[in-house]
Amino acid sequence: MKVHIWGARGSLPAPGPHTIRYGGNTSCISISLDKSSTLVLDAGTGLAAMGQHAPRAPHTYYLLVSHVHWDHIQGLPLFAPLMCPRNRIVFLTEPDPDMGQQAMSQFDGLRFPLCREDIEADVRIDPRPVDHILSGLGIYVSWMQMNHTGTCTGFRIKGPSRSLVYMTDNELGNDYEGAAFSRFVAFAGGSDVLIHDAQFVEDERECRTGWGHSFLPDVCELAQRAQVGRLILFHHDYSRSDADIDRLCHKASSTLMPTTACSAAREGMTFDI
Ligand SMILES: [Zn+2]
């Protein structure tokens, strides 16, 4: 199953000459399940870009939305497959039953010119457990509540050959011996790939603590303690240039043990699970 990153930016899109390599779109990752179905993690502006590459044949998109802060749902109104009647868009609502409805509330004719009845695709909000829906496609999902302002969910996805943990908009905190940190370590433990929010750097700890995002040293500590195979830094701050992200990635790589590889998420990055 191919994983494709369509947007890796946090809080706001960040277009411009300084963000060409890592990209400026906000959170969106796709996982190809089979020829006719795709799992999508978050619906930030990267989703609109993904829609531009959508197959012409009828397709089902399963959406797992971590939370409805705008950088995680803003691509939905301009997701081209919504306007094709042969497509199905299925919101997976475990653990938050209101998630699909909240994301779709953008179609109110006010914040976006179209209303829900203008959408041509078959849009469903499925209340059944995620595994009940996806296990037949060879994928298993577990979840955990993130430490973020309001609600936010992280997902652990077991594919046919590898596991992926997606933890965005999560403030780890530097209480490495605390119970909360231990729970995050257990959730990510032994995963092949960990995609984690690394929006802030140590110098910003004093002014950004409590904002619901993680500082680079804490993310490295998590990856090390959880013994993940590969750490992918995610939810890049909108103010970071490509050169800034290069420096963060280099710093993280020099902190981690050689058994944990490190890279920074960029638009167009792909790998298999
Ligand atoms: Zn965010």
PDB file of C-alpha atoms and ligand atoms in Angstrom:
ATOM      1  CA  MET A   1       0.000   0.000   0.000  1.00  0.00           C
ATOM      2  CA  LYS A   2       1.478   3.289  -1.121  1.00  0.00           C
ATOM      3  CA  VAL A   3       1.496   6.267   1.271  1.00  0.00           C
ATOM      4  CA  HIS A   4       1.591   9.697  -0.402  1.00  0.00           C
ATOM      5  CA  ILE A   5       2.055  13.004   1.446  1.00  0.00           C
ATOM      6  CA  TRP A   6       0.050  15.836  -0.176  1.00  0.00           C
ATOM      7  CA  GLY A   7       0.414  18.466   2.527  1.00  0.00           C
ATOM      8  CA  ALA A   8       2.735  18.720   5.543  1.00  0.00           C
ATOM      9  CA  ARG A   9       2.337  22.308   6.702  1.00  0.00           C
ATOM     10  CA  GLY A  10       0.773  23.325  10.023  1.00  0.00           C
ATOM     11  CA  SER A  11      -1.756  25.992  10.973  1.00  0.00           C
ATOM     12  CA  LEU A  12      -1.706  27.890   7.648  1.00  0.00           C
ATOM     13  CA  PRO A  13      -0.772  27.176   4.041  1.00  0.00           C
ATOM     14  CA  ALA A  14       2.676  28.556   3.228  1.00  0.00           C
ATOM     15  CA  PRO A  15       3.113  29.166  -0.514  1.00  0.00           C
ATOM     16  CA  GLY A  16       6.135  31.024  -1.852  1.00  0.00           C
ATOM     17  CA  PRO A  17       9.681  30.727  -3.151  1.00  0.00           C
ATOM     18  CA  HIS A  18      11.057  29.666   0.252  1.00  0.00           C
ATOM     19  CA  THR A  19       8.794  26.605   0.601  1.00  0.00           C
ATOM     20  CA  ILE A  20       9.073  25.011  -2.829  1.00  0.00           C
ATOM     21  CA  ARG A  21      10.871  21.821  -1.756  1.00  0.00           C
ATOM     22  CA  TYR A  22       8.715  20.850   1.258  1.00  0.00           C
ATOM     23  CA  GLY A  23       5.549  22.497  -0.048  1.00  0.00           C
ATOM     24  CA  GLY A  24       2.992  24.867   1.404  1.00  0.00           C
ATOM     25  CA  ASN A  25      -0.190  22.787   1.648  1.00  0.00           C
ATOM     26  CA  THR A  26      -1.634  21.801   5.014  1.00  0.00           C
ATOM     27  CA  SER A  27      -2.123  18.255   6.330  1.00  0.00           C
ATOM     28  CA  CYS A  28      -3.226  15.523   3.942  1.00  0.00           C
ATOM     29  CA  ILE A  29      -1.875  11.992   3.448  1.00  0.00           C
ATOM     30  CA  SER A  30      -3.327   9.252   1.237  1.00  0.00           C
ATOM     31  CA  ILE A  31      -2.909   5.491   1.508  1.00  0.00           C
ATOM     32  CA  SER A  32      -3.878   3.472  -1.581  1.00  0.00           C
ATOM     33  CA  LEU A  33      -5.932   0.481  -0.434  1.00  0.00           C
ATOM     34  CA  ASP A  34      -6.710  -1.057  -3.821  1.00  0.00           C
ATOM     35  CA  LYS A  35      -7.506   0.071  -7.358  1.00  0.00           C
ATOM     36  CA  SER A  36     -10.837   1.550  -6.359  1.00  0.00           C
ATOM     37  CA  SER A  37     -10.363   2.821  -2.803  1.00  0.00           C
ATOM     38  CA  THR A  38      -8.083   5.164  -0.869  1.00  0.00           C
ATOM     39  CA  LEU A  39      -7.757   6.010   2.816  1.00  0.00           C
ATOM     40  CA  VAL A  40      -7.147   9.716   3.462  1.00  0.00           C
ATOM     41  CA  LEU A  41      -5.680  11.113   6.673  1.00  0.00           C
ATOM     42  CA  ASP A  42      -6.854  14.705   7.137  1.00  0.00           C
ATOM     43  CA  ALA A  43      -8.398  17.059   4.609  1.00  0.00           C
ATOM     44  CA  GLY A  44      -6.125  20.114   4.693  1.00  0.00           C
ATOM     45  CA  THR A  45      -5.371  22.063   1.524  1.00  0.00           C
ATOM     46  CA  GLY A  46      -3.280  19.103   0.303  1.00  0.00           C
ATOM     47  CA  LEU A  47      -6.588  17.315  -0.330  1.00  0.00           C
ATOM     48  CA  ALA A  48      -7.430  19.768  -3.121  1.00  0.00           C
ATOM     49  CA  ALA A  49      -4.062  18.964  -4.732  1.00  0.00           C
ATOM     50  CA  MET A  50      -4.753  15.249  -4.347  1.00  0.00           C
ATOM     51  CA  GLY A  51      -8.121  15.726  -6.063  1.00  0.00           C
ATOM     52  CA  GLN A  52      -6.356  17.054  -9.145  1.00  0.00           C
ATOM     53  CA  HIS A  53      -4.765  13.597  -9.577  1.00  0.00           C
ATOM     54  CA  ALA A  54      -7.914  11.579  -8.837  1.00  0.00           C
ATOM     55  CA  PRO A  55      -8.684   8.559 -11.058  1.00  0.00           C
ATOM     56  CA  ARG A  56     -11.476   8.933 -13.625  1.00  0.00           C
ATOM     57  CA  ALA A  57     -12.990   5.553 -12.714  1.00  0.00           C
ATOM     58  CA  PRO A  58     -15.458   5.360  -9.795  1.00  0.00           C
ATOM     59  CA  HIS A  59     -13.552   5.515  -6.531  1.00  0.00           C
ATOM     60  CA  THR A  60     -14.217   5.340  -2.791  1.00  0.00           C
ATOM     61  CA  TYR A  61     -12.381   7.700  -0.437  1.00  0.00           C
ATOM     62  CA  TYR A  62     -12.372   6.844   3.266  1.00  0.00           C
ATOM     63  CA  LEU A  63     -11.633   9.952   5.310  1.00  0.00           C
ATOM     64  CA  LEU A  64     -10.090   9.895   8.789  1.00  0.00           C
ATOM     65  CA  VAL A  65      -9.968  13.480  10.076  1.00  0.00           C
ATOM     66  CA  SER A  66      -7.835  14.067  13.184  1.00  0.00           C
ATOM     67  CA  HIS A  67      -9.854  17.165  14.156  1.00  0.00           C
ATOM     68  CA  VAL A  68     -11.643  20.048  12.485  1.00  0.00           C
ATOM     69  CA  HIS A  69      -9.229  22.921  12.972  1.00  0.00           C
ATOM     70  CA  TRP A  70      -9.206  24.663   9.604  1.00  0.00           C
ATOM     71  CA  ASP A  71      -5.747  23.449   8.508  1.00  0.00           C
ATOM     72  CA  HIS A  72      -7.161  19.894   8.596  1.00  0.00           C
ATOM     73  CA  ILE A  73     -10.420  20.424   6.685  1.00  0.00           C
ATOM     74  CA  GLN A  74      -9.842  23.383   4.369  1.00  0.00           C
ATOM     75  CA  GLY A  75      -9.144  21.276   1.269  1.00  0.00           C
ATOM     76  CA  LEU A  76     -12.494  19.507   1.432  1.00  0.00           C
ATOM     77  CA  PRO A  77     -14.651  22.095  -0.414  1.00  0.00           C
ATOM     78  CA  LEU A  78     -12.296  22.013  -3.415  1.00  0.00           C
ATOM     79  CA  PHE A  79     -11.787  18.234  -3.496  1.00  0.00           C
ATOM     80  CA  ALA A  80     -12.691  17.539  -7.143  1.00  0.00           C
ATOM     81  CA  PRO A  81     -14.012  13.940  -6.609  1.00  0.00           C
ATOM     82  CA  LEU A  82     -16.919  15.425  -4.630  1.00  0.00           C
ATOM     83  CA  MET A  83     -18.389  16.629  -7.904  1.00  0.00           C
ATOM     84  CA  CYS A  84     -18.476  13.228  -9.634  1.00  0.00           C
ATOM     85  CA  PRO A  85     -21.647  11.148  -8.961  1.00  0.00           C
ATOM     86  CA  ARG A  86     -19.778   7.859  -9.375  1.00  0.00           C
ATOM     87  CA  ASN A  87     -17.552   8.491  -6.338  1.00  0.00           C
ATOM     88  CA  ARG A  88     -18.205   7.621  -2.704  1.00  0.00           C
ATOM     89  CA  ILE A  89     -16.796   9.748   0.132  1.00  0.00           C
ATOM     90  CA  VAL A  90     -17.022   7.952   3.475  1.00  0.00           C
ATOM     91  CA  PHE A  91     -16.243   9.747   6.729  1.00  0.00           C
ATOM     92  CA  LEU A  92     -14.966   7.300   9.338  1.00  0.00           C
ATOM     93  CA  THR A  93     -16.202   8.751  12.594  1.00  0.00           C
ATOM     94  CA  GLU A  94     -14.638   6.582  15.284  1.00  0.00           C
ATOM     95  CA  PRO A  95     -13.839   7.843  17.892  1.00  0.00           C
ATOM     96  CA  ASP A  96     -15.617  11.167  17.289  1.00  0.00           C
ATOM     97  CA  PRO A  97     -19.175  10.656  15.952  1.00  0.00           C
ATOM     98  CA  ASP A  98     -19.566  14.379  15.124  1.00  0.00           C
ATOM     99  CA  MET A  99     -16.417  14.635  12.977  1.00  0.00           C
ATOM    100  CA  GLY A 100     -17.994  14.062   9.554  1.00  0.00           C
ATOM    101  CA  GLN A 101     -20.872  16.423  10.165  1.00  0.00           C
ATOM    102  CA  GLN A 102     -18.531  19.130  11.451  1.00  0.00           C
ATOM    103  CA  ALA A 103     -16.230  18.831   8.425  1.00  0.00           C
ATOM    104  CA  MET A 104     -19.176  18.924   6.009  1.00  0.00           C
ATOM    105  CA  SER A 105     -20.674  21.968   7.726  1.00  0.00           C
ATOM    106  CA  GLN A 106     -18.359  24.078   5.542  1.00  0.00           C
ATOM    107  CA  PHE A 107     -20.876  23.512   2.732  1.00  0.00           C
ATOM    108  CA  ASP A 108     -23.323  26.091   4.037  1.00  0.00           C
ATOM    109  CA  GLY A 109     -23.376  28.558   1.126  1.00  0.00           C
ATOM    110  CA  LEU A 110     -21.741  31.123   3.365  1.00  0.00           C
ATOM    111  CA  ARG A 111     -18.183  29.957   4.073  1.00  0.00           C
ATOM    112  CA  PHE A 112     -18.207  28.230   0.662  1.00  0.00           C
ATOM    113  CA  PRO A 113     -20.630  28.995  -2.187  1.00  0.00           C
ATOM    114  CA  LEU A 114     -21.906  25.413  -2.550  1.00  0.00           C
ATOM    115  CA  CYS A 115     -24.280  23.670  -0.178  1.00  0.00           C
ATOM    116  CA  ARG A 116     -24.375  19.989   0.725  1.00  0.00           C
ATOM    117  CA  GLU A 117     -27.178  19.280  -1.766  1.00  0.00           C
ATOM    118  CA  ASP A 118     -24.962  20.616  -4.592  1.00  0.00           C
ATOM    119  CA  ILE A 119     -22.436  17.804  -4.068  1.00  0.00           C
ATOM    120  CA  GLU A 120     -22.738  15.066  -6.702  1.00  0.00           C
ATOM    121  CA  ALA A 121     -20.730  12.281  -5.056  1.00  0.00           C
ATOM    122  CA  ASP A 122     -22.301   9.867  -2.588  1.00  0.00           C
ATOM    123  CA  VAL A 123     -21.169  11.282   0.783  1.00  0.00           C
ATOM    124  CA  ARG A 124     -21.715   9.066   3.820  1.00  0.00           C
ATOM    125  CA  ILE A 125     -20.922   9.459   7.488  1.00  0.00           C
ATOM    126  CA  ASP A 126     -20.324   5.909   8.705  1.00  0.00           C
ATOM    127  CA  PRO A 127     -20.717   5.393  12.480  1.00  0.00           C
ATOM    128  CA  ARG A 128     -19.412   1.810  12.456  1.00  0.00           C
ATOM    129  CA  PRO A 129     -16.010   0.974  14.017  1.00  0.00           C
ATOM    130  CA  VAL A 130     -13.170   1.738  11.603  1.00  0.00           C
ATOM    131  CA  ASP A 131     -11.853  -1.835  11.634  1.00  0.00           C
ATOM    132  CA  HIS A 132     -15.304  -3.138  10.709  1.00  0.00           C
ATOM    133  CA  ILE A 133     -15.126  -1.036   7.555  1.00  0.00           C
ATOM    134  CA  LEU A 134     -11.442  -1.351   6.593  1.00  0.00           C
ATOM    135  CA  SER A 135     -10.258  -4.765   7.795  1.00  0.00           C
ATOM    136  CA  GLY A 136     -11.638  -6.372   4.626  1.00  0.00           C
ATOM    137  CA  LEU A 137      -9.232  -4.154   2.687  1.00  0.00           C
ATOM    138  CA  GLY A 138      -6.258  -5.482   4.665  1.00  0.00           C
ATOM    139  CA  ILE A 139      -5.721  -2.555   6.977  1.00  0.00           C
ATOM    140  CA  TYR A 140      -6.257  -2.181  10.733  1.00  0.00           C
ATOM    141  CA  VAL A 141      -6.561   1.105  12.608  1.00  0.00           C
ATOM    142  CA  SER A 142      -6.287   1.951  16.300  1.00  0.00           C
ATOM    143  CA  TRP A 143      -6.468   5.436  17.741  1.00  0.00           C
ATOM    144  CA  MET A 144      -5.467   7.584  20.689  1.00  0.00           C
ATOM    145  CA  GLN A 145      -6.468  11.016  21.933  1.00  0.00           C
ATOM    146  CA  MET A 146      -3.767  13.619  21.284  1.00  0.00           C
ATOM    147  CA  ASN A 147      -2.783  16.440  23.656  1.00  0.00           C
ATOM    148  CA  HIS A 148      -4.150  19.399  21.712  1.00  0.00           C
ATOM    149  CA  THR A 149      -6.382  22.383  22.245  1.00  0.00           C
ATOM    150  CA  GLY A 150      -9.856  20.896  21.810  1.00  0.00           C
ATOM    151  CA  THR A 151     -10.080  17.337  20.562  1.00  0.00           C
ATOM    152  CA  CYS A 152      -7.634  15.606  18.219  1.00  0.00           C
ATOM    153  CA  THR A 153      -7.049  11.942  17.389  1.00  0.00           C
ATOM    154  CA  GLY A 154      -3.873  10.115  16.423  1.00  0.00           C
ATOM    155  CA  PHE A 155      -4.014   6.906  14.358  1.00  0.00           C
ATOM    156  CA  ARG A 156      -1.919   3.744  14.228  1.00  0.00           C
ATOM    157  CA  ILE A 157      -2.348   1.933  10.934  1.00  0.00           C
ATOM    158  CA  LYS A 158      -1.208  -1.622  10.337  1.00  0.00           C
ATOM    159  CA  GLY A 159      -0.726  -2.331   6.662  1.00  0.00           C
ATOM    160  CA  PRO A 160       0.106  -5.651   4.983  1.00  0.00           C
ATOM    161  CA  SER A 161       3.829  -5.388   5.717  1.00  0.00           C
ATOM    162  CA  ARG A 162       4.532  -2.307   7.853  1.00  0.00           C
ATOM    163  CA  SER A 163       2.925  -0.070  10.469  1.00  0.00           C
ATOM    164  CA  LEU A 164       2.428   3.698  10.304  1.00  0.00           C
ATOM    165  CA  VAL A 165       1.645   5.947  13.267  1.00  0.00           C
ATOM    166  CA  TYR A 166       0.188   9.396  12.503  1.00  0.00           C
ATOM    167  CA  MET A 167       0.317  11.803  15.436  1.00  0.00           C
ATOM    168  CA  THR A 168      -0.270  15.382  14.382  1.00  0.00           C
ATOM    169  CA  ASP A 169      -1.289  18.361  16.499  1.00  0.00           C
ATOM    170  CA  ASN A 170       0.094  16.756  19.639  1.00  0.00           C
ATOM    171  CA  GLU A 171       2.025  18.516  22.415  1.00  0.00           C
ATOM    172  CA  LEU A 172       4.250  15.901  24.001  1.00  0.00           C
ATOM    173  CA  GLY A 173       5.705  18.051  26.781  1.00  0.00           C
ATOM    174  CA  ASN A 174       9.119  17.345  28.253  1.00  0.00           C
ATOM    175  CA  ASP A 175       7.989  15.255  31.239  1.00  0.00           C
ATOM    176  CA  TYR A 176       9.664  12.183  29.751  1.00  0.00           C
ATOM    177  CA  GLU A 177       9.062  10.077  32.864  1.00  0.00           C
ATOM    178  CA  GLY A 178       5.413  11.091  33.195  1.00  0.00           C
ATOM    179  CA  ALA A 179       2.433   8.817  32.592  1.00  0.00           C
ATOM    180  CA  ALA A 180       1.189  10.862  29.623  1.00  0.00           C
ATOM    181  CA  PHE A 181       4.519  10.605  27.803  1.00  0.00           C
ATOM    182  CA  SER A 182       4.646   6.861  28.524  1.00  0.00           C
ATOM    183  CA  ARG A 183       1.240   6.393  26.892  1.00  0.00           C
ATOM    184  CA  PHE A 184       2.464   8.115  23.726  1.00  0.00           C
ATOM    185  CA  VAL A 185       5.568   5.891  23.736  1.00  0.00           C
ATOM    186  CA  ALA A 186       3.376   2.797  24.043  1.00  0.00           C
ATOM    187  CA  PHE A 187       1.098   3.947  21.197  1.00  0.00           C
ATOM    188  CA  ALA A 188       3.998   4.566  18.797  1.00  0.00           C
ATOM    189  CA  GLY A 189       6.059   1.647  20.125  1.00  0.00           C
ATOM    190  CA  GLY A 190       7.883  -0.453  17.544  1.00  0.00           C
ATOM    191  CA  SER A 191       6.213   1.197  14.554  1.00  0.00           C
ATOM    192  CA  ASP A 192       8.018   1.186  11.230  1.00  0.00           C
ATOM    193  CA  VAL A 193       7.127   4.806  10.485  1.00  0.00           C
ATOM    194  CA  LEU A 194       6.129   7.575  12.905  1.00  0.00           C
ATOM    195  CA  ILE A 195       4.773  10.805  11.409  1.00  0.00           C
ATOM    196  CA  HIS A 196       4.707  13.344  14.234  1.00  0.00           C
ATOM    197  CA  ASP A 197       3.979  17.032  14.705  1.00  0.00           C
ATOM    198  CA  ALA A 198       7.311  18.859  15.103  1.00  0.00           C
ATOM    199  CA  GLN A 199       6.102  22.415  14.662  1.00  0.00           C
ATOM    200  CA  PHE A 200       8.307  24.114  17.234  1.00  0.00           C
ATOM    201  CA  VAL A 201      11.990  24.248  18.212  1.00  0.00           C
ATOM    202  CA  GLU A 202      13.537  24.407  21.652  1.00  0.00           C
ATOM    203  CA  ASP A 203      14.060  28.196  21.487  1.00  0.00           C
ATOM    204  CA  GLU A 204      10.275  28.625  21.208  1.00  0.00           C
ATOM    205  CA  ARG A 205       9.418  26.549  24.295  1.00  0.00           C
ATOM    206  CA  GLU A 206       8.868  29.558  26.559  1.00  0.00           C
ATOM    207  CA  CYS A 207       6.432  31.313  24.215  1.00  0.00           C
ATOM    208  CA  ARG A 208       4.735  28.301  22.567  1.00  0.00           C
ATOM    209  CA  THR A 209       4.130  25.890  25.456  1.00  0.00           C
ATOM    210  CA  GLY A 210       0.411  25.141  25.687  1.00  0.00           C
ATOM    211  CA  TRP A 211      -0.238  25.766  21.980  1.00  0.00           C
ATOM    212  CA  GLY A 212      -0.892  22.057  21.354  1.00  0.00           C
ATOM    213  CA  HIS A 213       2.174  21.279  19.215  1.00  0.00           C
ATOM    214  CA  SER A 214       5.477  19.551  19.904  1.00  0.00           C
ATOM    215  CA  PHE A 215       9.061  20.762  20.255  1.00  0.00           C
ATOM    216  CA  LEU A 216      11.755  18.956  18.288  1.00  0.00           C
ATOM    217  CA  PRO A 217      13.709  17.485  21.265  1.00  0.00           C
ATOM    218  CA  ASP A 218      10.518  15.909  22.657  1.00  0.00           C
ATOM    219  CA  VAL A 219       9.673  14.344  19.295  1.00  0.00           C
ATOM    220  CA  CYS A 220      13.177  12.849  19.090  1.00  0.00           C
ATOM    221  CA  GLU A 221      12.806  11.509  22.637  1.00  0.00           C
ATOM    222  CA  LEU A 222       9.508   9.850  21.684  1.00  0.00           C
ATOM    223  CA  ALA A 223      10.947   8.288  18.535  1.00  0.00           C
ATOM    224  CA  GLN A 224      13.938   6.986  20.484  1.00  0.00           C
ATOM    225  CA  ARG A 225      11.938   5.600  23.381  1.00  0.00           C
ATOM    226  CA  ALA A 226       9.354   4.045  21.055  1.00  0.00           C
ATOM    227  CA  GLN A 227      12.138   2.499  18.946  1.00  0.00           C
ATOM    228  CA  VAL A 228      10.520   3.490  15.669  1.00  0.00           C
ATOM    229  CA  GLY A 229      12.243   2.599  12.425  1.00  0.00           C
ATOM    230  CA  ARG A 230      11.774   5.973  10.778  1.00  0.00           C
ATOM    231  CA  LEU A 231      10.676   9.356  12.113  1.00  0.00           C
ATOM    232  CA  ILE A 232       9.029  11.798   9.696  1.00  0.00           C
ATOM    233  CA  LEU A 233       8.771  15.364  11.018  1.00  0.00           C
ATOM    234  CA  PHE A 234       5.354  16.838  10.169  1.00  0.00           C
ATOM    235  CA  HIS A 235       3.081  19.893  10.590  1.00  0.00           C
ATOM    236  CA  HIS A 236       5.902  22.281   9.729  1.00  0.00           C
ATOM    237  CA  ASP A 237       5.301  25.783  11.043  1.00  0.00           C
ATOM    238  CA  TYR A 238       4.076  28.094   8.256  1.00  0.00           C
ATOM    239  CA  SER A 239       6.988  30.452   8.956  1.00  0.00           C
ATOM    240  CA  ARG A 240       9.695  27.823   8.249  1.00  0.00           C
ATOM    241  CA  SER A 241      11.588  27.980   4.964  1.00  0.00           C
ATOM    242  CA  ASP A 242      13.004  24.927   3.200  1.00  0.00           C
ATOM    243  CA  ALA A 243      16.414  25.778   4.674  1.00  0.00           C
ATOM    244  CA  ASP A 244      14.906  25.990   8.188  1.00  0.00           C
ATOM    245  CA  ILE A 245      13.347  22.535   7.796  1.00  0.00           C
ATOM    246  CA  ASP A 246      16.652  21.143   6.482  1.00  0.00           C
ATOM    247  CA  ARG A 247      18.300  22.390   9.686  1.00  0.00           C
ATOM    248  CA  LEU A 248      15.588  20.849  11.904  1.00  0.00           C
ATOM    249  CA  CYS A 249      15.933  17.530  10.132  1.00  0.00           C
ATOM    250  CA  HIS A 250      19.702  17.592  10.438  1.00  0.00           C
ATOM    251  CA  LYS A 251      19.459  18.387  14.141  1.00  0.00           C
ATOM    252  CA  ALA A 252      16.992  15.544  14.728  1.00  0.00           C
ATOM    253  CA  SER A 253      19.151  13.090  12.752  1.00  0.00           C
ATOM    254  CA  SER A 254      22.199  13.950  14.842  1.00  0.00           C
ATOM    255  CA  THR A 255      20.167  13.426  18.056  1.00  0.00           C
ATOM    256  CA  LEU A 256      18.657  10.069  17.161  1.00  0.00           C
ATOM    257  CA  MET A 257      20.398   6.716  17.373  1.00  0.00           C
ATOM    258  CA  PRO A 258      21.429   5.325  13.955  1.00  0.00           C
ATOM    259  CA  THR A 259      18.658   2.709  14.244  1.00  0.00           C
ATOM    260  CA  THR A 260      16.039   5.443  13.722  1.00  0.00           C
ATOM    261  CA  ALA A 261      16.130   7.193  10.355  1.00  0.00           C
ATOM    262  CA  CYS A 262      14.781  10.721  10.134  1.00  0.00           C
ATOM    263  CA  SER A 263      13.342  12.852   7.360  1.00  0.00           C
ATOM    264  CA  ALA A 264      11.000  15.807   7.058  1.00  0.00           C
ATOM    265  CA  ALA A 265       7.632  15.349   5.381  1.00  0.00           C
ATOM    266  CA  ARG A 266       7.386  17.016   1.984  1.00  0.00           C
ATOM    267  CA  GLU A 267       4.729  17.125  -0.671  1.00  0.00           C
ATOM    268  CA  GLY A 268       5.201  14.265  -3.103  1.00  0.00           C
ATOM    269  CA  MET A 269       6.981  11.994  -0.600  1.00  0.00           C
ATOM    270  CA  THR A 270       5.860   8.366  -0.981  1.00  0.00           C
ATOM    271  CA  PHE A 271       6.641   5.070   0.745  1.00  0.00           C
ATOM    272  CA  ASP A 272       4.986   1.678   1.252  1.00  0.00           C
ATOM    273  CA  ILE A 273       3.411   0.084   4.287  1.00  0.00           C
TER     274      ILE A 273
HETATM  275 ZN    ZN B   1      -2.949  21.560  12.612  1.00  0.00          ZN
END
